[in-house]
JSON list of C-alpha atoms in Angstrom, two decimals:
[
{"chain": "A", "resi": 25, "resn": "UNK", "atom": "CA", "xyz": [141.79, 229.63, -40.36]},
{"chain": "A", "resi": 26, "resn": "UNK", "atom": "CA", "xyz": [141.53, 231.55, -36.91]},
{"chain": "A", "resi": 27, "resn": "UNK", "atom": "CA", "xyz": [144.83, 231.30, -35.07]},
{"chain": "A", "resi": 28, "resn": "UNK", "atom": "CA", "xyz": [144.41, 230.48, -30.99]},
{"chain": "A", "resi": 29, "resn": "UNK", "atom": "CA", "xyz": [147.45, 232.55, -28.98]},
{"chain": "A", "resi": 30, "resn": "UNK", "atom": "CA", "xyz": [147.14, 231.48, -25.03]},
{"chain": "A", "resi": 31, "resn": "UNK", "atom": "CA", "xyz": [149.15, 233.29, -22.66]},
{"chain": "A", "resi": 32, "resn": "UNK", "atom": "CA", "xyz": [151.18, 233.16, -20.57]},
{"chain": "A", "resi": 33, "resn": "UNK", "atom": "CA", "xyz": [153.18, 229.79, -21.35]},
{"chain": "A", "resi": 34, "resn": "UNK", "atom": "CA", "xyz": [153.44, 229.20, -17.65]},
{"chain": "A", "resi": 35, "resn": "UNK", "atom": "CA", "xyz": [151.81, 230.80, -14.85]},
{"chain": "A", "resi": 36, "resn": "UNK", "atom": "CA", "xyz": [153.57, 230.26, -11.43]},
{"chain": "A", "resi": 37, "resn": "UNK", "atom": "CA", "xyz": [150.89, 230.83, -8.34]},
{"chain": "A", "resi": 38, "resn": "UNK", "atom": "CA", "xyz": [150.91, 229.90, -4.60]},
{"chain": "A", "resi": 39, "resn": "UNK", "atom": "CA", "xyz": [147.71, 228.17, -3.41]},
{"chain": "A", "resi": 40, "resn": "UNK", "atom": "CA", "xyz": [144.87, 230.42, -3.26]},
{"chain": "A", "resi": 41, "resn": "UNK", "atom": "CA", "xyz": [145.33, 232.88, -5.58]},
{"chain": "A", "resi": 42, "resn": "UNK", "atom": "CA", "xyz": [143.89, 233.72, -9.06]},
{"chain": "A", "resi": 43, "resn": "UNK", "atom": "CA", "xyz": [144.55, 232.43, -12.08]},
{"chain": "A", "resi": 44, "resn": "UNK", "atom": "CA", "xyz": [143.75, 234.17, -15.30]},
{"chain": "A", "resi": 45, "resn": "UNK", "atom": "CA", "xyz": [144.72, 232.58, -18.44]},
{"chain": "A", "resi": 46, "resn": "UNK", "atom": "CA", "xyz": [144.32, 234.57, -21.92]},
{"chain": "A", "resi": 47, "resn": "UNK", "atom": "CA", "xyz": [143.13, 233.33, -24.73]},
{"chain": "A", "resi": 48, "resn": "UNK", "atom": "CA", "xyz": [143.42, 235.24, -27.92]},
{"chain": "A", "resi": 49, "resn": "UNK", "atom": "CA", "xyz": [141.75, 234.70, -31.65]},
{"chain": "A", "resi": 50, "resn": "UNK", "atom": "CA", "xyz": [143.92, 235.88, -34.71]},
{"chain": "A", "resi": 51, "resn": "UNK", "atom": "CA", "xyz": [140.13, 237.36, -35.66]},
{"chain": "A", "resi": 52, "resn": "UNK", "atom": "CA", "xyz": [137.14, 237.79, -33.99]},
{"chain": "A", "resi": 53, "resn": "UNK", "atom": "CA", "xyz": [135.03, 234.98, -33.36]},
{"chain": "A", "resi": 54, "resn": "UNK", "atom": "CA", "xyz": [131.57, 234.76, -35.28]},
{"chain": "A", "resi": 55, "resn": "UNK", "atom": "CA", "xyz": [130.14, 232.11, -32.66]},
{"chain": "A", "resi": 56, "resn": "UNK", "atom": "CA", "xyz": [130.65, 231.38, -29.13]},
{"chain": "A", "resi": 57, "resn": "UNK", "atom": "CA", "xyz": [131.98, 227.79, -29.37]},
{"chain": "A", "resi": 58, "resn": "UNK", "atom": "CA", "xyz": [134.94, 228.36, -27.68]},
{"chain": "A", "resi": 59, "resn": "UNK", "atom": "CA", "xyz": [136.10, 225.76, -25.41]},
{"chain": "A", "resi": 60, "resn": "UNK", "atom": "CA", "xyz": [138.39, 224.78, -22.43]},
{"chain": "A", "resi": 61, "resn": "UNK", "atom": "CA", "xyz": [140.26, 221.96, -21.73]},
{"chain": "A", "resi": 62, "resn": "UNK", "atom": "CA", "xyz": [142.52, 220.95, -18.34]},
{"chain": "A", "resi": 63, "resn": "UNK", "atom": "CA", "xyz": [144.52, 218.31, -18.85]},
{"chain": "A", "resi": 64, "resn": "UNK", "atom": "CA", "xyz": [146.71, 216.28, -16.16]},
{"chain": "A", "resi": 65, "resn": "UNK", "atom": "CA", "xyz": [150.26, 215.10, -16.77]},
{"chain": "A", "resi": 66, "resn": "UNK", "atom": "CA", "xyz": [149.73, 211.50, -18.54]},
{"chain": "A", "resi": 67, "resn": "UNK", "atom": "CA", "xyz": [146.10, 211.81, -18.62]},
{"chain": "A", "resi": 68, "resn": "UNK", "atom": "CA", "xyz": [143.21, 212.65, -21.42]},
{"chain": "A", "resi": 69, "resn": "UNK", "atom": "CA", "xyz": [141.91, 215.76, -21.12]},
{"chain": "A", "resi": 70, "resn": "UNK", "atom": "CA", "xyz": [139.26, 216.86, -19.42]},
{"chain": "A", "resi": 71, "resn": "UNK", "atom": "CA", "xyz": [136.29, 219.10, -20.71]},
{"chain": "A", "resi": 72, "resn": "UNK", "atom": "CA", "xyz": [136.33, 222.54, -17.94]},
{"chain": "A", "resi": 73, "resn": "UNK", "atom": "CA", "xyz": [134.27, 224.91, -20.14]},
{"chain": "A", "resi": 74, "resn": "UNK", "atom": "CA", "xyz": [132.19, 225.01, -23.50]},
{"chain": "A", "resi": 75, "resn": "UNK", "atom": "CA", "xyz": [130.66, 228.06, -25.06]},
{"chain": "A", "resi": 76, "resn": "UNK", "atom": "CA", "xyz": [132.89, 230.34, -23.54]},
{"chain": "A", "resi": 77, "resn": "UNK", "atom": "CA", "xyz": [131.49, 230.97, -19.90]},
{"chain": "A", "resi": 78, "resn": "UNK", "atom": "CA", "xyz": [129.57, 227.62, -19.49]},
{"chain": "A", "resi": 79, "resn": "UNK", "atom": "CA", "xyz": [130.63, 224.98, -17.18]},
{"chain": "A", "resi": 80, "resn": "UNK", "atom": "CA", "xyz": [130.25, 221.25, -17.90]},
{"chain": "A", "resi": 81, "resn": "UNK", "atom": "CA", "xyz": [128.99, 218.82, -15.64]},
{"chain": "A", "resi": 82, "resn": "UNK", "atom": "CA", "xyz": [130.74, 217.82, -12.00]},
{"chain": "A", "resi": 83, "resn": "UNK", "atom": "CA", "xyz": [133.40, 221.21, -12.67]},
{"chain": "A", "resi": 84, "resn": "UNK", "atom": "CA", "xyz": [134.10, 223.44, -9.32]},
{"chain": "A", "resi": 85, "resn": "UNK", "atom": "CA", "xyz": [132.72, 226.70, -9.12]},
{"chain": "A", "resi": 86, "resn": "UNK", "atom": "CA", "xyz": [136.39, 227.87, -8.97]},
{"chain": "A", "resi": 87, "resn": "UNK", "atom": "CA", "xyz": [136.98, 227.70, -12.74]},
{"chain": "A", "resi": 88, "resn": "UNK", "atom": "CA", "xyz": [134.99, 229.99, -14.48]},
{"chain": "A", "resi": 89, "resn": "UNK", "atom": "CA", "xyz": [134.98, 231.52, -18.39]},
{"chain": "A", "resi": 90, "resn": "UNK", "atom": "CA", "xyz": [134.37, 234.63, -20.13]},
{"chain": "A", "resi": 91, "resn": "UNK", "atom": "CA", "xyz": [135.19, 236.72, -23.01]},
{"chain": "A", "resi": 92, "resn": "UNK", "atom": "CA", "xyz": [133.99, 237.37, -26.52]},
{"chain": "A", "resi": 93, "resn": "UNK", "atom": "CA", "xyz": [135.18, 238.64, -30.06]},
{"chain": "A", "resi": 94, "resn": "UNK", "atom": "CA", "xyz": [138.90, 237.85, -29.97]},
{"chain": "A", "resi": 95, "resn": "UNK", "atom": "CA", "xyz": [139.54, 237.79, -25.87]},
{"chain": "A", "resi": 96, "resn": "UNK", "atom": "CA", "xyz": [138.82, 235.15, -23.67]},
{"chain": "A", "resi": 97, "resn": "UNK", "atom": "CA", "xyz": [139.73, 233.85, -20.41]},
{"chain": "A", "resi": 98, "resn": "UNK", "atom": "CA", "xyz": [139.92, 231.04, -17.84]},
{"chain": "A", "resi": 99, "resn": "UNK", "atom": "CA", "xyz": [140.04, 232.13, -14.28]},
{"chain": "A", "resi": 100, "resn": "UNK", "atom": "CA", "xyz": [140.59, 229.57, -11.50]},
{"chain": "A", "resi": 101, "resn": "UNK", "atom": "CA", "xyz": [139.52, 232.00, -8.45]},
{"chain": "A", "resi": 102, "resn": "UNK", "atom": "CA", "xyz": [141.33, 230.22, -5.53]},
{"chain": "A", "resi": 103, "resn": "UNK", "atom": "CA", "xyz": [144.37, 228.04, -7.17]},
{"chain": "A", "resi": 104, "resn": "UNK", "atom": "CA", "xyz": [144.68, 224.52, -5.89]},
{"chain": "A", "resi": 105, "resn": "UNK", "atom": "CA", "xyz": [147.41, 221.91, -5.59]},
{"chain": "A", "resi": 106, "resn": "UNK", "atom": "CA", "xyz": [145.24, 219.81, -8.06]},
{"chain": "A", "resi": 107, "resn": "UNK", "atom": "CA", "xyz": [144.58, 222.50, -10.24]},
{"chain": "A", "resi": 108, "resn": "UNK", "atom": "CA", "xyz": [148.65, 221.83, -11.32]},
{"chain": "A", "resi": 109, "resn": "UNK", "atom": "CA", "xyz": [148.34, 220.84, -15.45]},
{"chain": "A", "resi": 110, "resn": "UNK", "atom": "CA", "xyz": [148.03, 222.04, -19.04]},
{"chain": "A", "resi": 111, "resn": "UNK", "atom": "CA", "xyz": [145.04, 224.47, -20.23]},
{"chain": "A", "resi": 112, "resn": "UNK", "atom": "CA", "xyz": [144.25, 224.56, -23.42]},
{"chain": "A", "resi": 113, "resn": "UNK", "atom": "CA", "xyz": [141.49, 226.83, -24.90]},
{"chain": "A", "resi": 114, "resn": "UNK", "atom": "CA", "xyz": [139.92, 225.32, -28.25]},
{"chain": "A", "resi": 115, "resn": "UNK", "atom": "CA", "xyz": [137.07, 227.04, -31.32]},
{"chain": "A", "resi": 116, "resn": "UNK", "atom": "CA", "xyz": [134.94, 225.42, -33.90]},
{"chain": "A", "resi": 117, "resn": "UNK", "atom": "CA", "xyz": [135.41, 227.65, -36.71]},
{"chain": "A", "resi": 118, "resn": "UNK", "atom": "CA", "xyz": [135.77, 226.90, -40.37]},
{"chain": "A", "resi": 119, "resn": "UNK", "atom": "CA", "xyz": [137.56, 223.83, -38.61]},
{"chain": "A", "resi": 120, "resn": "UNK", "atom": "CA", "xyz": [138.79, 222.62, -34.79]},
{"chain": "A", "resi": 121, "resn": "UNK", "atom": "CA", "xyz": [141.93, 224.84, -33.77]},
{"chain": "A", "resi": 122, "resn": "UNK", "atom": "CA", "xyz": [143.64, 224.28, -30.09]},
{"chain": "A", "resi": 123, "resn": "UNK", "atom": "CA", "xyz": [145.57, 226.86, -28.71]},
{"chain": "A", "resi": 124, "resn": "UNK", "atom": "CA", "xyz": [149.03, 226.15, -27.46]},
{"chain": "A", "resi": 125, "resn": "UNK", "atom": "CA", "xyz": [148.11, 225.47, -24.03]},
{"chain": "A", "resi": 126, "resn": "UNK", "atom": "CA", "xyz": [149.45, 227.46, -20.54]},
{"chain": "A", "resi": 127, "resn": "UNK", "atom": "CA", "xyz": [151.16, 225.51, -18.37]},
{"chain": "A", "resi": 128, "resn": "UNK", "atom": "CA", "xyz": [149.91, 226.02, -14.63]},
{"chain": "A", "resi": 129, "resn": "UNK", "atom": "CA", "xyz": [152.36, 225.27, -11.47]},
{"chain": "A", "resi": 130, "resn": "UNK", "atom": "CA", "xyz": [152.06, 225.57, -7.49]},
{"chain": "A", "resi": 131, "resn": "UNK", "atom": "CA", "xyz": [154.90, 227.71, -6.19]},
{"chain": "B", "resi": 17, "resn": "UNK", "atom": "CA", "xyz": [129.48, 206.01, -17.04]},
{"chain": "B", "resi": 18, "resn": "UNK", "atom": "CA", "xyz": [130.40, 207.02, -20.13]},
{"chain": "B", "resi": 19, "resn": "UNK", "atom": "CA", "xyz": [133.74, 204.46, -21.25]},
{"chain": "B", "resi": 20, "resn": "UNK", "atom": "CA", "xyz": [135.40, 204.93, -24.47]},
{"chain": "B", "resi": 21, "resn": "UNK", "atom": "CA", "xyz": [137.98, 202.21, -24.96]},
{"chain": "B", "resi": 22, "resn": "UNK", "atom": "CA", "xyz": [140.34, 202.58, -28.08]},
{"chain": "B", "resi": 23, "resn": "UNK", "atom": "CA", "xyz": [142.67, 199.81, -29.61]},
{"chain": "B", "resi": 24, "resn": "UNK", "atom": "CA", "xyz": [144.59, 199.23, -32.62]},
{"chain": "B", "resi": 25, "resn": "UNK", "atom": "CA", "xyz": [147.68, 201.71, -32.15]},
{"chain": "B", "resi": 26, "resn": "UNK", "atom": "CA", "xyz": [151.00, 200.24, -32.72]},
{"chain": "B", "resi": 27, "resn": "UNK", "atom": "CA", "xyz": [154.17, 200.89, -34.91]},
{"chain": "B", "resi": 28, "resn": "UNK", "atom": "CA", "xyz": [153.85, 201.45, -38.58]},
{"chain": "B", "resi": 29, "resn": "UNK", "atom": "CA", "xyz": [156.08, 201.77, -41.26]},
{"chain": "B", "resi": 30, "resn": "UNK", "atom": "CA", "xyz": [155.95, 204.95, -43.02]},
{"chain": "B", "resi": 31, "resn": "UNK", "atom": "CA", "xyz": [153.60, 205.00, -46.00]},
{"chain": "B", "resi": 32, "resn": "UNK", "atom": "CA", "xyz": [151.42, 201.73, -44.14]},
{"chain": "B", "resi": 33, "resn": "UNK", "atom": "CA", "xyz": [148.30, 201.42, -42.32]},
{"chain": "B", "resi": 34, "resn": "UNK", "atom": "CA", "xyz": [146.65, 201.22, -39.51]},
{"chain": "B", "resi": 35, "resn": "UNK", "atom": "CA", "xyz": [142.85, 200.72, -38.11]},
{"chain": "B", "resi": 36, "resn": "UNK", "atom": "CA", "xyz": [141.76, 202.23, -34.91]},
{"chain": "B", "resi": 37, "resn": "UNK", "atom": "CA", "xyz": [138.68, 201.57, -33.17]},
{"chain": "B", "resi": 38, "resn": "UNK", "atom": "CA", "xyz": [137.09, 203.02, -30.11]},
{"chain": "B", "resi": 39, "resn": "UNK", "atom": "CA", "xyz": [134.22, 201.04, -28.17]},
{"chain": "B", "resi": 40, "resn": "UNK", "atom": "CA", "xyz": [131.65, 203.14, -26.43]},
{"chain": "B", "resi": 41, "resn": "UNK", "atom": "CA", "xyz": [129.55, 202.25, -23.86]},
{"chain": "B", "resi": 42, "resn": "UNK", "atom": "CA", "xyz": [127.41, 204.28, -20.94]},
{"chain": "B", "resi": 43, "resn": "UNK", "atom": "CA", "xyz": [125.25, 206.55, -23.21]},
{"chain": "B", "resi": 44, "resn": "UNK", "atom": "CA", "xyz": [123.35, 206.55, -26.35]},
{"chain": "B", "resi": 45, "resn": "UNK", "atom": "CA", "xyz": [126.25, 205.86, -28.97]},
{"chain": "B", "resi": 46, "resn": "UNK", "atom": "CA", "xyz": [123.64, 206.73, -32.09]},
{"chain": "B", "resi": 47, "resn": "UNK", "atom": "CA", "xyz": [122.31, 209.95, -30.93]},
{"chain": "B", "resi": 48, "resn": "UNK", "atom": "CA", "xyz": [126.16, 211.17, -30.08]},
{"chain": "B", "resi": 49, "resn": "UNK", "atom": "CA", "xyz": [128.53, 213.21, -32.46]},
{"chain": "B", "resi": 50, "resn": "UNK", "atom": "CA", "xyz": [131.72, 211.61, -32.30]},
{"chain": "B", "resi": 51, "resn": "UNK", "atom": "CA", "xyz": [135.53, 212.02, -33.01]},
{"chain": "B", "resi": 52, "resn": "UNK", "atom": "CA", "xyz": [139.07, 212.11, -33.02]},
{"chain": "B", "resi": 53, "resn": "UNK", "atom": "CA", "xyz": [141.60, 214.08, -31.60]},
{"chain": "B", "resi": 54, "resn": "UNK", "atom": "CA", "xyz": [145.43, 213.65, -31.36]},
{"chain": "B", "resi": 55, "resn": "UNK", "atom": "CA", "xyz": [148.22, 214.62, -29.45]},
{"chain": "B", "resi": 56, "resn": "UNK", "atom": "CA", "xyz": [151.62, 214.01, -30.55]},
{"chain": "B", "resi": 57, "resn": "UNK", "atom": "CA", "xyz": [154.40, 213.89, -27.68]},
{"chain": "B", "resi": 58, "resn": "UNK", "atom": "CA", "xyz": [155.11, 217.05, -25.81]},
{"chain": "B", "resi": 59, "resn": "UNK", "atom": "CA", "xyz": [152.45, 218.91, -28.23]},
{"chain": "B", "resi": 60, "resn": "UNK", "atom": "CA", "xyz": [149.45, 220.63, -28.35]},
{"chain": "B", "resi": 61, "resn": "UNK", "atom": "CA", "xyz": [145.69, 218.70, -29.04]},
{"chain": "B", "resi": 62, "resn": "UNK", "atom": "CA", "xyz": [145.20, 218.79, -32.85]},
{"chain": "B", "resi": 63, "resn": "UNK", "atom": "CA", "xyz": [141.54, 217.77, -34.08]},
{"chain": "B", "resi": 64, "resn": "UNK", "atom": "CA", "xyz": [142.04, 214.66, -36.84]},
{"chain": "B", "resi": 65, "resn": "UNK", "atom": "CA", "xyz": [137.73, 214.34, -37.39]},
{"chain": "B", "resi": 66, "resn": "UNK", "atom": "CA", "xyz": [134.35, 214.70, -36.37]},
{"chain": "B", "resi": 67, "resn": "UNK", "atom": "CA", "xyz": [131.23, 212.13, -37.92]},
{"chain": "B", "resi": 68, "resn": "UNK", "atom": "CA", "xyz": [127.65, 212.60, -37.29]},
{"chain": "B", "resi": 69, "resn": "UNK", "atom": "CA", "xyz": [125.61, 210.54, -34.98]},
{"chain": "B", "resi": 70, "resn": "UNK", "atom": "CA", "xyz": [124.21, 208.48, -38.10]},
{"chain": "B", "resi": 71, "resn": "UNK", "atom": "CA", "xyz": [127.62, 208.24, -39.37]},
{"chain": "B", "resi": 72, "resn": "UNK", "atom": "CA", "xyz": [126.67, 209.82, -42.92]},
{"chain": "B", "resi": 73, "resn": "UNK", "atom": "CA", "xyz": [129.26, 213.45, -42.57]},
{"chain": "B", "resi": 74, "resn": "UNK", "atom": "CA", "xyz": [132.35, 213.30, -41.37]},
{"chain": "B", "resi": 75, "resn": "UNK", "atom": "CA", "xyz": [134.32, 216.06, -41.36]},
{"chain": "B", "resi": 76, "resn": "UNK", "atom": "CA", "xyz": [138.06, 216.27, -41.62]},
{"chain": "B", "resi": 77, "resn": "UNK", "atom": "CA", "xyz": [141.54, 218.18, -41.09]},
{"chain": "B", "resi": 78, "resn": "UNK", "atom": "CA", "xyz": [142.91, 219.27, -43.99]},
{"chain": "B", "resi": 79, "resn": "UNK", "atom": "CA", "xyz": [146.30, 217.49, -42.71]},
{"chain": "B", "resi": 80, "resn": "UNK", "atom": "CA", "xyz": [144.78, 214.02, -43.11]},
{"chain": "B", "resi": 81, "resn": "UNK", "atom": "CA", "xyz": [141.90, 214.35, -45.48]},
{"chain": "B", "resi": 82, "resn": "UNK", "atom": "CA", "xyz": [142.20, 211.55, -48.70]},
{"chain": "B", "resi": 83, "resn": "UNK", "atom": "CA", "xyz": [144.38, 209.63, -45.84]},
{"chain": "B", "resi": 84, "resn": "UNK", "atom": "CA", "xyz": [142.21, 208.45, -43.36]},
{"chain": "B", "resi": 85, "resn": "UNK", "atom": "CA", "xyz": [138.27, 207.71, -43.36]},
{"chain": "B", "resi": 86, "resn": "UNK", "atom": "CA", "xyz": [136.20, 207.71, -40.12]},
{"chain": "B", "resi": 87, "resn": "UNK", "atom": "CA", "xyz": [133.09, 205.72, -39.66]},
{"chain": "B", "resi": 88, "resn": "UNK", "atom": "CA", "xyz": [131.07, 204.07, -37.27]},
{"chain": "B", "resi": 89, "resn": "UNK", "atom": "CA", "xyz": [128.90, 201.42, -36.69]},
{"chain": "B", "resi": 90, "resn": "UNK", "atom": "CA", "xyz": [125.84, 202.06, -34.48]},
{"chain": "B", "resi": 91, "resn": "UNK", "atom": "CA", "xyz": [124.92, 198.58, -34.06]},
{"chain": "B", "resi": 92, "resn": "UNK", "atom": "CA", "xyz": [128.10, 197.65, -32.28]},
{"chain": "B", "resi": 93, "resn": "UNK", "atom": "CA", "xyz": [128.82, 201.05, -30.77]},
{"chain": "B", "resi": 94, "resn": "UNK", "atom": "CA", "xyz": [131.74, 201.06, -32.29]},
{"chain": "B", "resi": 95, "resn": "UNK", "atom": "CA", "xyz": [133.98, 204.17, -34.08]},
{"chain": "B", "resi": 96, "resn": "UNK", "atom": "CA", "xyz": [136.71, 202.94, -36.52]},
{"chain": "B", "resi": 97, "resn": "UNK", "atom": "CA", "xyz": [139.70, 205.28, -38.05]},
{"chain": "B", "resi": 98, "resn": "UNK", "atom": "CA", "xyz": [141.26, 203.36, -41.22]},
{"chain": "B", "resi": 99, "resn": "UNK", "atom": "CA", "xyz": [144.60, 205.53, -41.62]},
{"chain": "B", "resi": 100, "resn": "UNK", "atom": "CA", "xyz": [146.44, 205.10, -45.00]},
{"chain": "B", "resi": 101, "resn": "UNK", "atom": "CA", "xyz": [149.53, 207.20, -46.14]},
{"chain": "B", "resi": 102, "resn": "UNK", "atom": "CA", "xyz": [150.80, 206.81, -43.22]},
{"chain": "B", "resi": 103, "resn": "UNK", "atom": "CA", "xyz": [153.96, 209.93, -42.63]},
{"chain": "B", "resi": 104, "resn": "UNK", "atom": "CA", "xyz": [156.10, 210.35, -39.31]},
{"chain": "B", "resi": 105, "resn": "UNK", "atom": "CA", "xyz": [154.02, 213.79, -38.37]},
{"chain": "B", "resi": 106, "resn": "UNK", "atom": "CA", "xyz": [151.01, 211.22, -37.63]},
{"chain": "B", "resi": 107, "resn": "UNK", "atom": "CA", "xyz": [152.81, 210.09, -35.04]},
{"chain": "B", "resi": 108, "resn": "UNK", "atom": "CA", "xyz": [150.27, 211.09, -31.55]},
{"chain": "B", "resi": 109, "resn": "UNK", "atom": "CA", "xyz": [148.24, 209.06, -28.84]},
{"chain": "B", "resi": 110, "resn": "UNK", "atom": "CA", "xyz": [144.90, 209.69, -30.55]},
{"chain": "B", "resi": 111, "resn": "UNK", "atom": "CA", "xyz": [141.67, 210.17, -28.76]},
{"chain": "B", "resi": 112, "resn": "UNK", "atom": "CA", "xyz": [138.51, 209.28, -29.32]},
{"chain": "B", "resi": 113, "resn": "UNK", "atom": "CA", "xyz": [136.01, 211.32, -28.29]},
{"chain": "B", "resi": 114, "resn": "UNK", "atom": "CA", "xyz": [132.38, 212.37, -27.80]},
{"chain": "B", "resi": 115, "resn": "UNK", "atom": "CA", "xyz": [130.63, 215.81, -28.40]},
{"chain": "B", "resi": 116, "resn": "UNK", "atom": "CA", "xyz": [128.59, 217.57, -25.47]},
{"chain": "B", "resi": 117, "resn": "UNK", "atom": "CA", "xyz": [125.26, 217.75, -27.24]},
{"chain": "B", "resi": 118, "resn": "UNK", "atom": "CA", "xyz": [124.77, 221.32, -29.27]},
{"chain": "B", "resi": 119, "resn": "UNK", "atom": "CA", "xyz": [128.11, 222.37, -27.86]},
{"chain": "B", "resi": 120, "resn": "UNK", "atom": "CA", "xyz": [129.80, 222.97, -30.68]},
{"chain": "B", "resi": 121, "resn": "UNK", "atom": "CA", "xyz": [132.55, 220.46, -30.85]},
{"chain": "B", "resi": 122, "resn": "UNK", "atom": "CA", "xyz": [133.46, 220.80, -27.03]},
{"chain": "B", "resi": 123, "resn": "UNK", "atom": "CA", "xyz": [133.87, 217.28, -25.78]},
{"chain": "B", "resi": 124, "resn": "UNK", "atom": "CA", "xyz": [132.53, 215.81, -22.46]},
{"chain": "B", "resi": 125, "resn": "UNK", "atom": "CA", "xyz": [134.43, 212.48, -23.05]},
{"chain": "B", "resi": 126, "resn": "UNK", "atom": "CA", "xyz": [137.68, 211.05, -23.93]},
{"chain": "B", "resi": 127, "resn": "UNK", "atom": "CA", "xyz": [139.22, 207.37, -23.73]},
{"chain": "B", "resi": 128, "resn": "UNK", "atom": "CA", "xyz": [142.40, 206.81, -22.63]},
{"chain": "B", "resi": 129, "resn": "UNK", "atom": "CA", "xyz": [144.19, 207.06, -26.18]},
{"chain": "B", "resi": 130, "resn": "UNK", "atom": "CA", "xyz": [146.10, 205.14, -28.55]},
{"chain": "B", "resi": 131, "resn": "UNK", "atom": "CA", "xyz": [149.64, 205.74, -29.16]},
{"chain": "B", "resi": 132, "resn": "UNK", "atom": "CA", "xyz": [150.48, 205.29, -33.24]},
{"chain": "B", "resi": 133, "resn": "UNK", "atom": "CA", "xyz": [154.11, 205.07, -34.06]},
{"chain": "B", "resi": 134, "resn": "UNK", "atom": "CA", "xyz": [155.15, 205.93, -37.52]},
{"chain": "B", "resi": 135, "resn": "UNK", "atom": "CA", "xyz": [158.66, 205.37, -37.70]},
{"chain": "B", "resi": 136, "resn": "UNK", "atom": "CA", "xyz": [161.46, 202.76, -39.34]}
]
C-alpha cells in the first residue's frame, strides 16, 4: 500500500507569503487521484483540491495543486489569517491512504 | 445545500456494537458514491469505507473488514454503518461523506461527525 509523507509538520508564515506544502508517495502514483483536504480546528474537513491540480467548487484562486509520479504540492500563493489549519493530502490507490497532515500557522 | 447529518455515536464497551447512520439531503442521494471516514483524537483522517450509489459494492479497510458492514437505503436517503467487534483503536468522530462525481474518492461533503467511544 502506497505510503503518503507530507512535509513539513508545521509551516510558520506571516500573512502574504507562500505556502508550499510537499506531498510525497512511497511509489509513484499510477493515477492522478490525489487529493487535498484543509481542515479547521474542531471542524470537518473541507475538500481544497481533487486530481492533483483541480480545484473544487467555491475554493480561492490562492490555493492551487500540482505534481505527479511521487511529488506533489499545495501552494497557498498569498497566506491568510484564515488559511490557519491542518492540510492533509489523500490517494485512491489499491485503497484510501491520508497523509499525516502539515500543520499551517500565522506568525 | 448539500446536509449530511450523522447519529448513533456513543460509548461502547469493548467487543459491542454500535449503528451509525447519516441522513442526506440537498442532492441526488442514489446517483452519489458514498462513505466513511474517521478521525480519531489528535490523528490523521483514516478511510473506514466507500459503497456504490446503488448500494451493491462496498469497499472496505482492511482494519475493519468482517467488523463492520456499510449499506444504504436510497429510499430514505439514508447511509447506515453496523460496527461489531468493537476494539479501543475504533475509537474516532467518524464522517460520513460524499464522493465528487468521477473524482476518485475526493469528497465534496462531510457532516459534522460522530464521536464513538470504545472504552470501559
Amino acid at each position: 500500500e502506497i505510503v503518503l509523507t507530507q512535509s513539513p509538520g508545521t509551516l510558520s508564515l506571516s500573512p502574504g507569503d507562500r505556502a508550499a506544502l510537499s506531498c510525497r508517495a512511497s511509489q509513484s502514483l499510477s493515477n492522478n487521484y490525489l487529493t487535498w483536504y484543509q481542515q479547521k480546528a474542531g471542524q470537518a474537513p473541507r475538500l481544497l483540491i481533487y486530481g492533483a491540480s483541480s480545484r473544487a467548487s467555491g475554493i480561492p484562486d490562492r490555493f492551487s495543486g500540482s505534481g505527479s509520479g511521487t511529488d506533489f504540492t499545495l501552494t497557498i500563493s498569498r497566506l491568510e489569517p484564515e488559511d490557519v489549519a491542518v492540510y492533509y493530502c489523500q490517494h485512491l490507490g489499491t485503497g484510501l491512504t491520508f497523509g499525516g497532515g502539515t500543520r499551517v500557522e500565522i506568525k | 445545500d448539500v446536509q449530511l447529518l450523522e447519529s448513533g455515536g456513543g460509548l461502547v464497551q469493548p467487543g459491542g456494537s454500535l449503528r451509525l447512520s447519516c441522513l442526506a439531503s440537498g442532492f441526488t442521494f442514489s446517483n452519489s458514491v458514498m462513505g466513511w471516514v474517521r478521525q480519531a483524537p489528535g490523528k490523521r483522517l483514516e478511510w473506514v469505507s466507500v459503497i456504490s450509489a446503488d448500494g451493491r459494492t462496498a469497499f472496505y479497510a482492511d482494519y475493519v473488514k468482517g467488523r463492520f458492514t456499510f449499506s444504504r437505503d436510497n429510499s430514505v436517503d439514508t447511509l447506515y454503518l453496523q460496527m461489531n467487534s468493537l476494539r479501543a483503536e475504533d475509537t474516532a468522530v467518524y464522517y460520513c461523506v460524499k464522493e465528487l462525481a468521477g473524482s476518485g474518492w475526493a469528497f465534496d461533503s462531510w457532516g459534522q461527525g460522530t464521536l464513538v467511544t470504545v472504552s470501559t
